[in-house]
């Protein structure tokens, strides 16, 4: 059996363990906004996430303006949240340094 969408309870449990992530209104996805010292720090962070995401074959939706990076995670294959989103969110939390 392939990748599966998280149940409502699994989503609630996972979100409770993910600092600073929240559900996206009207969509089964999670989001977080991160602020860095400057553009270089934000871009360096995005590069680290991109390398991890590519190896995991799971890519974020994101938006960057200067020192701010807005990230949305969802698994298009299951049309909602999966364990891949939670793993990527955990990685992002681990490497984010304010």
Coordinates of N, CA and C in Angstrom, one line a residue:
X1 N 0.8 -1.2 0.0 CA 0.0 0.0 0.0 C 0.9 1.2 0.0
X2 N 0.5 2.2 -0.8 CA 1.3 3.4 -0.9 C 1.1 4.5 0.2
X3 N 1.5 5.6 -0.1 CA 1.4 6.8 0.8 C -0.1 7.0 1.1
X4 N -0.4 7.3 2.4 CA -1.8 7.5 2.8 C -1.9 8.9 3.4
X5 N -3.1 9.4 3.3 CA -3.5 10.7 3.9 C -3.7 10.5 5.4
X6 N -3.2 11.4 6.2 CA -3.3 11.3 7.7 C -4.8 11.4 8.1
X7 N -5.2 10.7 9.1 CA -6.6 10.9 9.6 C -6.7 12.2 10.3
X8 N -7.9 12.6 10.7 CA -8.0 13.9 11.4 C -7.3 13.8 12.7
X9 N -7.4 12.6 13.4 CA -6.7 12.5 14.7 C -5.2 12.5 14.5
X10 N -4.7 11.9 13.5 CA -3.2 11.9 13.2 C -2.7 13.3 12.9
X11 N -3.6 14.1 12.2 CA -3.2 15.5 11.9 C -3.1 16.3 13.2
X12 N -4.1 16.1 14.0 CA -4.2 16.8 15.3 C -3.0 16.5 16.1
X13 N -2.6 15.2 16.2 CA -1.5 14.8 17.0 C -0.2 15.3 16.5
X14 N 0.0 15.2 15.2 CA 1.2 15.7 14.5 C 1.4 17.2 14.7
X15 N 0.3 17.9 14.5 CA 0.4 19.4 14.6 C 0.7 19.8 16.0
X16 N 0.2 19.1 17.0 CA 0.5 19.4 18.4 C 1.9 19.3 18.7
X17 N 2.6 18.4 18.0 CA 4.1 18.2 18.2 C 4.9 19.1 17.3
X18 N 4.3 19.9 16.5 CA 5.1 20.7 15.5 C 5.0 22.2 16.0
X19 N 6.0 22.7 16.6 CA 6.0 24.1 17.0 C 5.9 25.1 15.9
X20 N 5.0 26.0 16.0 CA 4.8 27.1 15.1 C 4.2 26.8 13.7
X21 N 3.7 25.6 13.5 CA 2.9 25.2 12.3 C 1.5 25.3 12.6
X22 N 0.7 25.6 11.6 CA -0.8 25.7 11.7 C -1.5 25.2 10.5
X23 N -2.7 24.8 10.6 CA -3.5 24.3 9.5 C -3.8 25.5 8.6
X24 N -3.9 25.2 7.3 CA -4.3 26.2 6.3 C -5.8 26.2 6.2
X25 N -6.4 27.4 6.3 CA -7.9 27.5 6.2 C -8.4 27.0 4.9
X26 N -9.4 26.1 4.9 CA -10.0 25.6 3.7 C -9.2 24.6 2.9
X27 N -8.2 24.0 3.5 CA -7.3 23.1 2.8 C -6.6 22.2 3.8
X28 N -6.4 20.9 3.4 CA -5.6 20.0 4.3 C -4.1 20.2 4.0
X29 N -3.6 21.2 4.7 CA -2.2 21.6 4.5 C -1.8 22.3 5.8
X30 N -0.4 22.3 6.0 CA 0.1 23.1 7.1 C 1.0 24.2 6.6
X31 N 1.2 25.2 7.5 CA 2.0 26.4 7.0 C 2.8 26.9 8.2
X32 N 3.8 27.6 7.8 CA 4.7 28.3 8.8 C 5.4 29.5 8.1
X33 N 5.6 30.6 8.8 CA 6.3 31.7 8.3 C 7.6 31.8 9.2
X34 N 8.7 31.9 8.5 CA 10.0 32.0 9.2 C 10.7 33.3 8.8
X35 N 11.4 34.0 9.8 CA 12.0 35.2 9.5 C 13.5 35.1 9.8
X36 N 14.3 35.6 8.9 CA 15.8 35.5 9.0 C 16.5 36.8 9.2
X37 N 17.8 36.8 9.4 CA 18.5 38.1 9.5 C 18.5 38.9 8.2
X38 N 18.6 38.2 7.1 CA 18.6 38.9 5.8 C 18.3 37.9 4.7
X39 N 18.3 38.4 3.5 CA 18.0 37.6 2.3 C 19.0 36.4 2.2
X40 N 20.2 36.6 2.4 CA 21.2 35.6 2.3 C 20.9 34.4 3.2
X41 N 20.6 34.7 4.5 CA 20.2 33.7 5.4 C 19.0 33.0 5.0
X42 N 18.0 33.7 4.5 CA 16.7 33.0 4.1 C 17.0 32.1 2.9
X43 N 17.8 32.6 2.0 CA 18.1 31.8 0.8 C 18.9 30.6 1.1
X44 N 19.9 30.7 2.0 CA 20.7 29.6 2.5 C 19.8 28.5 3.1
X45 N 18.8 29.0 3.9 CA 17.9 28.0 4.5 C 17.1 27.3 3.5
X46 N 16.6 28.1 2.5 CA 15.8 27.5 1.4 C 16.6 26.4 0.7
X47 N 17.9 26.7 0.5 CA 18.7 25.8 -0.2 C 18.8 24.5 0.5
X48 N 19.0 24.6 1.9 CA 19.1 23.3 2.7 C 17.8 22.5 2.6
X49 N 16.7 23.2 2.7 CA 15.4 22.6 2.6 C 15.2 21.9 1.2
X50 N 15.6 22.6 0.2 CA 15.5 22.1 -1.2 C 16.3 20.8 -1.4
X51 N 17.5 20.8 -0.8 CA 18.3 19.6 -1.0 C 17.7 18.4 -0.2
X52 N 17.2 18.6 1.0 CA 16.5 17.6 1.7 C 15.2 17.1 1.0
X53 N 14.4 18.1 0.6 CA 13.2 17.8 -0.1 C 13.4 17.0 -1.4
X54 N 14.4 17.3 -2.1 CA 14.6 16.6 -3.4 C 15.0 15.2 -3.1
X55 N 15.8 14.9 -2.1 CA 16.1 13.5 -1.7 C 14.9 12.8 -1.2
X56 N 14.0 13.5 -0.6 CA 12.8 12.8 0.0 C 11.7 12.8 -1.1
X57 N 11.9 13.4 -2.2 CA 11.0 13.4 -3.3 C 9.6 14.1 -2.8
X58 N 9.8 15.1 -2.0 CA 8.6 15.8 -1.5 C 9.0 17.3 -1.4
X59 N 8.3 18.1 -2.1 CA 8.7 19.5 -2.3 C 7.7 20.5 -1.7
X60 N 8.2 21.5 -1.0 CA 7.3 22.5 -0.4 C 6.7 23.5 -1.4
X61 N 5.6 24.1 -1.0 CA 5.2 25.3 -1.7 C 5.7 26.4 -0.8
X62 N 6.4 27.4 -1.4 CA 6.9 28.5 -0.6 C 7.0 29.8 -1.3
X63 N 7.1 30.8 -0.5 CA 7.2 32.2 -1.0 C 8.2 32.9 -0.2
X64 N 9.1 33.7 -0.9 CA 10.2 34.4 -0.2 C 10.2 35.8 -0.6
X65 N 10.2 36.7 0.4 CA 10.5 38.1 0.1 C 11.5 38.5 1.2
X66 N 12.7 39.0 0.7 CA 13.8 39.4 1.5 C 14.1 38.4 2.6
X67 N 13.8 38.7 3.8 CA 14.2 37.8 4.9 C 13.1 36.9 5.4
X68 N 12.0 36.8 4.7 CA 10.8 36.1 5.2 C 10.5 34.9 4.2
X69 N 10.3 33.7 4.8 CA 10.0 32.6 3.9 C 8.7 32.0 4.5
X70 N 7.7 31.9 3.6 CA 6.4 31.3 4.0 C 6.3 29.9 3.3
X71 N 6.1 28.9 4.1 CA 6.1 27.5 3.6 C 4.7 26.9 3.9
X72 N 4.2 26.2 2.8 CA 3.0 25.4 2.9 C 3.4 24.0 2.5
X73 N 2.9 23.0 3.3 CA 3.2 21.6 3.0 C 1.9 20.9 2.9
X74 N 1.8 20.1 1.8 CA 0.7 19.2 1.6 C 1.2 18.1 0.6
X75 N 0.5 17.0 0.6 CA 0.9 15.9 -0.3 C -0.1 15.8 -1.4
X76 N 0.3 16.2 -2.6 CA -0.7 16.3 -3.7 C -1.2 14.9 -4.1
X77 N -0.3 13.9 -4.0 CA -0.7 12.5 -4.3 C -1.9 12.0 -3.5
X78 N -2.0 12.5 -2.2 CA -3.1 12.0 -1.4 C -4.2 13.1 -1.1
X79 N -3.9 14.3 -1.7 CA -4.8 15.4 -1.6 C -5.1 15.8 -0.1
X80 N -4.0 15.9 0.6 CA -4.0 16.2 2.0 C -2.7 16.1 2.7
X81 N -2.7 15.9 4.0 CA -1.4 15.8 4.7 C -1.0 14.3 4.8
X82 N 0.3 14.1 4.7 CA 0.8 12.7 4.8 C 2.0 12.8 5.8
X83 N 2.6 11.6 6.1 CA 3.8 11.6 6.9 C 4.9 12.3 6.3
X84 N 4.9 12.4 5.0 CA 6.0 13.2 4.3 C 6.0 14.7 4.7
X85 N 4.8 15.2 4.9 CA 4.7 16.6 5.3 C 5.2 16.8 6.7
X86 N 4.8 15.9 7.6 CA 5.3 16.0 9.0 C 6.8 15.8 9.0
X87 N 7.4 14.9 8.3 CA 8.8 14.7 8.3 C 9.5 16.0 7.8
X88 N 9.0 16.6 6.7 CA 9.6 17.8 6.2 C 9.5 19.0 7.2
X89 N 8.3 19.1 7.8 CA 8.1 20.1 8.8 C 9.1 19.9 10.0
X90 N 9.3 18.7 10.4 CA 10.2 18.4 11.5 C 11.7 18.8 11.1
X91 N 12.1 18.5 9.9 CA 13.4 18.9 9.4 C 13.5 20.4 9.4
X92 N 12.5 21.1 8.9 CA 12.5 22.6 8.8 C 12.7 23.1 10.3
X93 N 11.9 22.6 11.2 CA 12.1 23.1 12.6 C 13.5 22.8 13.2
X94 N 14.0 21.7 12.8 CA 15.4 21.4 13.3 C 16.5 22.3 12.8
X95 N 16.4 22.7 11.5 CA 17.4 23.5 11.0 C 17.2 25.0 11.1
X96 N 16.0 25.4 11.4 CA 15.7 26.9 11.5 C 16.4 27.5 12.8
X97 N 17.2 28.5 12.5 CA 17.9 29.2 13.6 C 17.5 30.7 13.4
X98 N 16.9 31.2 14.5 CA 16.6 32.7 14.4 C 17.7 33.5 14.7

